[in-house]
């Protein structure tokens, strides 16, 4: 059984009854679930994952006032509950993973991961928030949220970037794909700069995946899980994942052809979504066209590679 299912079972069989018995007054305001760092929060955990920081766990999110009044005692009660649930494989957090679960303050949880207690609000706050951290606070599952405050922030983040920010980030991804894949990969290969060529290829792969996530209005997770998550995207996901996998093992000449095939797919989808009317297959021109459609003057005025 994967960690997320184990965690739901742990909450329903042990933690929820403990809350009702020992914390009846704040129990109706406590959100519960498993969200954050760890492969199980993305549903990607397997046997290899079980060597560290894996197992049933639960986050109990409290508003500031309740955390001040009940947080330490609730954490102690959770630790006692974990000892009672010894038949379940529970998460044993290493020092590097401490604080991922347990009694948590809602504002502190979001601030720790994305730098904002209730999420970004301005366009530039959205632009500066790392995408993998947004993926981290919107993964996993909510088991209960009677007050709705935790879910309200989460739902606003899940609604994805404001459209001007999505355009700006997509323009930057397209520009990087053009520079790394369509321009520098071949040139570095011709010069015998094999390390530089590998770096160009790696950057192209990363930016191609990021572009696909933006076109799907999904946040791209931590690089370790990006390609696996890509396979599940409804738009371009599986075909792009397979092409990128093929790119990594192709001979240099075929890599250049593979890059152009990937770029053509991205161009077609960018045009299909009405983000560009440019017909040029060179993605720098596509990037400039996407950016020109940004309504906010300050955001549109940034360098095309910023995003």
XYZ file of C-alpha atoms in Angstrom:
307
model
C 0.000 0.000 0.000
C 1.312 3.454 -0.894
C 2.053 6.035 1.752
C -0.895 8.301 0.993
C -3.433 5.485 1.443
C -1.659 4.373 4.613
C -1.828 7.924 5.917
C -5.558 8.201 5.298
C -6.064 4.919 7.140
C -3.876 6.132 10.013
C -5.905 9.332 10.279
C -9.320 7.677 10.110
C -8.547 4.790 12.483
C -6.337 6.520 15.035
C -5.981 10.296 14.708
C -9.597 11.337 14.124
C -10.871 9.399 17.178
C -8.041 10.884 19.258
C -9.050 14.414 18.230
C -12.695 13.872 19.123
C -11.799 12.313 22.469
C -9.065 14.701 23.602
C -9.649 17.916 21.642
C -13.441 18.118 21.163
C -13.565 21.927 21.066
C -10.900 22.685 18.409
C -11.483 19.409 16.507
C -14.158 21.104 14.402
C -11.589 23.611 13.168
C -8.613 21.330 12.458
C -7.733 20.437 8.876
C -6.077 17.077 8.291
C -4.288 15.483 5.369
C -0.886 14.752 3.898
C 0.642 17.454 1.720
C 4.229 18.509 1.118
C 7.617 16.932 0.538
C 8.096 13.225 -0.034
C 7.356 10.912 -2.924
C 4.201 9.612 -1.225
C 2.663 13.083 -1.384
C 2.840 12.855 -5.184
C 1.772 9.206 -5.247
C 5.148 8.206 -6.686
C 6.461 6.131 -3.776
C 7.554 2.519 -4.268
C 9.741 -0.046 -2.536
C 12.846 2.095 -3.078
C 11.127 4.999 -1.323
C 10.800 3.022 1.884
C 14.457 3.348 2.880
C 13.947 6.805 4.441
C 11.270 9.275 5.578
C 8.437 7.042 4.351
C 5.279 5.699 5.925
C 1.920 6.705 7.316
C 1.883 10.305 8.551
C -0.654 13.049 9.019
C -0.564 16.830 9.006
C -2.972 18.579 11.358
C -3.251 22.223 10.319
C -4.508 24.785 12.821
C -5.273 28.493 12.595
C -2.813 30.682 14.506
C -4.917 31.085 17.655
C -5.652 27.369 17.956
C -2.033 26.459 17.371
C -0.927 28.756 20.185
C -3.552 27.318 22.514
C -3.320 23.630 21.589
C -0.274 23.024 19.341
C 2.250 21.570 21.837
C -0.343 19.398 23.595
C -1.719 18.202 20.257
C 1.769 17.257 19.089
C 2.316 15.210 22.253
C -1.040 13.497 21.740
C -0.079 12.646 18.164
C 3.181 11.089 19.320
C 1.243 8.957 21.813
C -1.211 7.963 19.056
C 1.682 6.896 16.837
C 2.852 4.506 19.536
C -0.625 2.964 19.625
C -0.593 2.492 15.831
C 2.510 0.298 15.936
C 0.961 -2.212 13.488
C 1.102 0.387 10.708
C 4.385 1.364 9.026
C 4.691 4.941 10.280
C 6.949 7.632 8.908
C 10.141 8.104 10.920
C 11.402 11.525 9.947
C 15.149 12.101 9.706
C 16.567 15.441 10.927
C 16.499 16.786 7.350
C 12.817 15.882 7.038
C 11.645 17.093 10.441
C 8.511 19.194 10.577
C 6.865 17.665 7.509
C 3.958 16.287 9.511
C 2.306 16.618 12.911
C 0.610 19.650 14.458
C 1.241 22.585 12.118
C 0.197 26.217 11.864
C -1.547 26.913 8.547
C 0.258 30.194 7.963
C 3.628 28.725 8.947
C 3.139 25.734 6.632
C 2.592 27.898 3.567
C 5.275 30.401 4.562
C 7.841 27.644 5.019
C 7.273 26.257 1.545
C 6.452 29.266 -0.645
C 7.397 32.333 1.416
C 3.825 33.605 1.810
C 1.483 32.818 4.694
C -1.566 32.715 2.412
C 0.037 32.433 -1.024
C 1.266 35.034 -3.522
C -1.076 37.840 -4.531
C 0.654 40.302 -6.888
C 1.867 39.325 -10.350
C 5.493 39.676 -9.297
C 4.932 37.613 -6.152
C 3.536 34.863 -8.363
C 6.466 35.194 -10.769
C 9.047 34.882 -7.971
C 7.487 31.847 -6.279
C 9.367 28.677 -7.326
C 7.097 26.383 -9.316
C 8.247 23.201 -7.603
C 7.304 24.708 -4.236
C 3.812 25.490 -5.525
C 3.615 21.846 -6.608
C 4.672 20.839 -3.097
C 1.839 22.675 -1.324
C -0.838 21.512 -3.770
C -0.027 17.781 -3.889
C -1.222 14.991 -1.589
C -4.733 14.879 -0.178
C -6.970 16.612 2.349
C -8.724 14.150 4.659
C -10.835 16.737 6.500
C -11.124 20.508 6.626
C -14.231 21.584 8.550
C -13.160 25.225 8.797
C -12.040 25.412 5.164
C -9.195 27.882 5.684
C -6.379 25.553 4.639
C -8.318 24.420 1.575
C -9.200 27.978 0.582
C -5.521 28.853 0.188
C -4.819 25.554 -1.534
C -7.712 25.993 -3.974
C -6.524 29.484 -4.907
C -3.076 28.092 -5.671
C -4.509 25.156 -7.618
C -6.354 27.625 -9.852
C -2.869 28.244 -11.286
C -0.957 31.367 -12.255
C -2.652 34.556 -13.370
C -2.660 34.433 -17.165
C -0.062 37.203 -17.552
C 2.324 35.238 -15.321
C 1.683 32.015 -17.234
C 2.498 33.846 -20.463
C 5.683 35.337 -18.999
C 6.904 32.022 -17.684
C 6.039 30.260 -20.944
C 7.875 32.911 -22.951
C 10.978 32.356 -20.827
C 10.728 28.575 -21.233
C 10.386 28.880 -25.017
C 13.358 31.249 -25.190
C 15.510 28.853 -23.174
C 14.441 25.931 -25.361
C 15.477 27.900 -28.444
C 18.851 28.886 -27.049
C 19.771 25.554 -25.468
C 18.218 23.105 -27.934
C 17.840 24.779 -31.296
C 20.997 26.878 -31.154
C 23.685 25.769 -28.699
C 23.274 21.989 -28.718
C 24.352 21.612 -32.343
C 27.041 24.307 -32.165
C 28.620 22.799 -29.053
C 28.628 19.389 -30.729
C 30.363 20.721 -33.827
C 33.084 22.273 -31.653
C 33.602 19.046 -29.732
C 32.432 20.724 -26.519
C 30.799 17.556 -25.230
C 30.205 18.783 -21.668
C 28.630 22.018 -22.904
C 26.489 19.987 -25.331
C 25.288 17.775 -22.469
C 24.418 20.843 -20.414
C 22.519 22.339 -23.360
C 20.611 19.087 -23.795
C 19.766 18.882 -20.090
C 18.537 22.483 -20.040
C 16.448 21.871 -23.148
C 14.842 18.814 -21.538
C 14.072 20.713 -18.336
C 12.614 23.716 -20.165
C 10.564 21.511 -22.510
C 8.935 19.802 -19.547
C 8.320 23.156 -17.857
C 6.647 24.463 -21.016
C 4.379 21.414 -21.143
C 3.320 21.900 -17.523
C 2.495 25.543 -18.223
C 0.456 24.564 -21.267
C -1.435 22.122 -19.022
C -1.857 24.714 -16.252
C -0.091 22.424 -13.792
C 2.910 23.105 -11.555
C 6.033 21.135 -12.423
C 7.375 19.289 -9.364
C 10.931 18.819 -8.112
C 13.214 17.673 -10.963
C 13.377 14.102 -9.627
C 9.657 13.634 -10.332
C 9.164 16.006 -13.277
C 9.458 13.428 -16.065
C 7.252 10.931 -14.243
C 4.615 13.600 -13.625
C 4.895 14.694 -17.266
C 3.616 11.298 -18.393
C 0.306 11.953 -16.665
C -0.423 15.323 -18.283
C -3.403 15.260 -20.662
C -1.835 17.684 -23.155
C 1.384 16.427 -24.829
C 2.310 14.506 -21.680
C 2.994 10.952 -22.808
C 4.237 11.756 -26.313
C 6.625 14.424 -25.012
C 7.848 12.174 -22.201
C 8.685 9.459 -24.721
C 10.419 11.879 -27.100
C 12.536 13.309 -24.272
C 13.498 9.823 -23.147
C 14.535 9.008 -26.696
C 16.537 12.218 -26.892
C 18.745 11.154 -23.983
C 19.963 8.002 -25.775
C 20.096 9.279 -29.381
C 23.281 9.898 -31.344
C 24.194 13.570 -31.678
C 22.748 13.973 -35.181
C 19.468 12.425 -34.103
C 19.386 14.677 -31.035
C 19.141 17.728 -33.285
C 16.258 16.133 -35.196
C 14.598 15.160 -31.923
C 14.844 18.720 -30.629
C 13.049 20.041 -33.711
C 10.301 17.428 -33.389
C 9.706 18.452 -29.777
C 9.749 22.151 -30.640
C 7.180 21.613 -33.410
C 4.803 19.971 -30.915
C 5.201 22.843 -28.451
C 4.649 25.421 -31.197
C 1.474 23.674 -32.375
C 0.014 23.592 -28.853
C 1.034 27.192 -28.142
C -0.800 28.274 -31.293
C -3.789 26.036 -30.511
C -4.217 27.799 -27.155
C -4.170 31.195 -28.873
C -0.943 32.225 -27.151
C 0.864 32.889 -30.419
C 0.004 33.407 -34.064
C 3.634 33.170 -35.203
C 4.359 30.366 -37.676
C 8.132 30.325 -37.109
C 9.456 27.018 -35.720
C 12.350 28.843 -34.059
C 11.102 29.189 -30.521
C 12.699 32.535 -29.754
C 10.233 34.167 -32.136
C 7.415 32.234 -30.486
C 8.639 33.438 -27.084
C 8.610 37.080 -28.158
C 5.118 36.697 -29.582
C 3.782 35.042 -26.409
C 5.316 37.799 -24.305
C 3.854 40.532 -26.493
C 0.386 39.362 -25.447
C 0.987 40.152 -21.753
C -1.347 42.923 -20.598
C 0.691 44.203 -17.637
C 3.270 46.719 -18.870
C 5.885 45.966 -16.201
C 5.699 42.219 -16.727
C 5.751 42.578 -20.506
C 8.792 44.848 -20.230
C 10.988 42.219 -18.572
C 13.691 40.490 -20.589
C 12.253 37.496 -22.441
C 14.516 35.084 -20.536
C 13.212 36.267 -17.146
C 10.534 34.025 -15.743
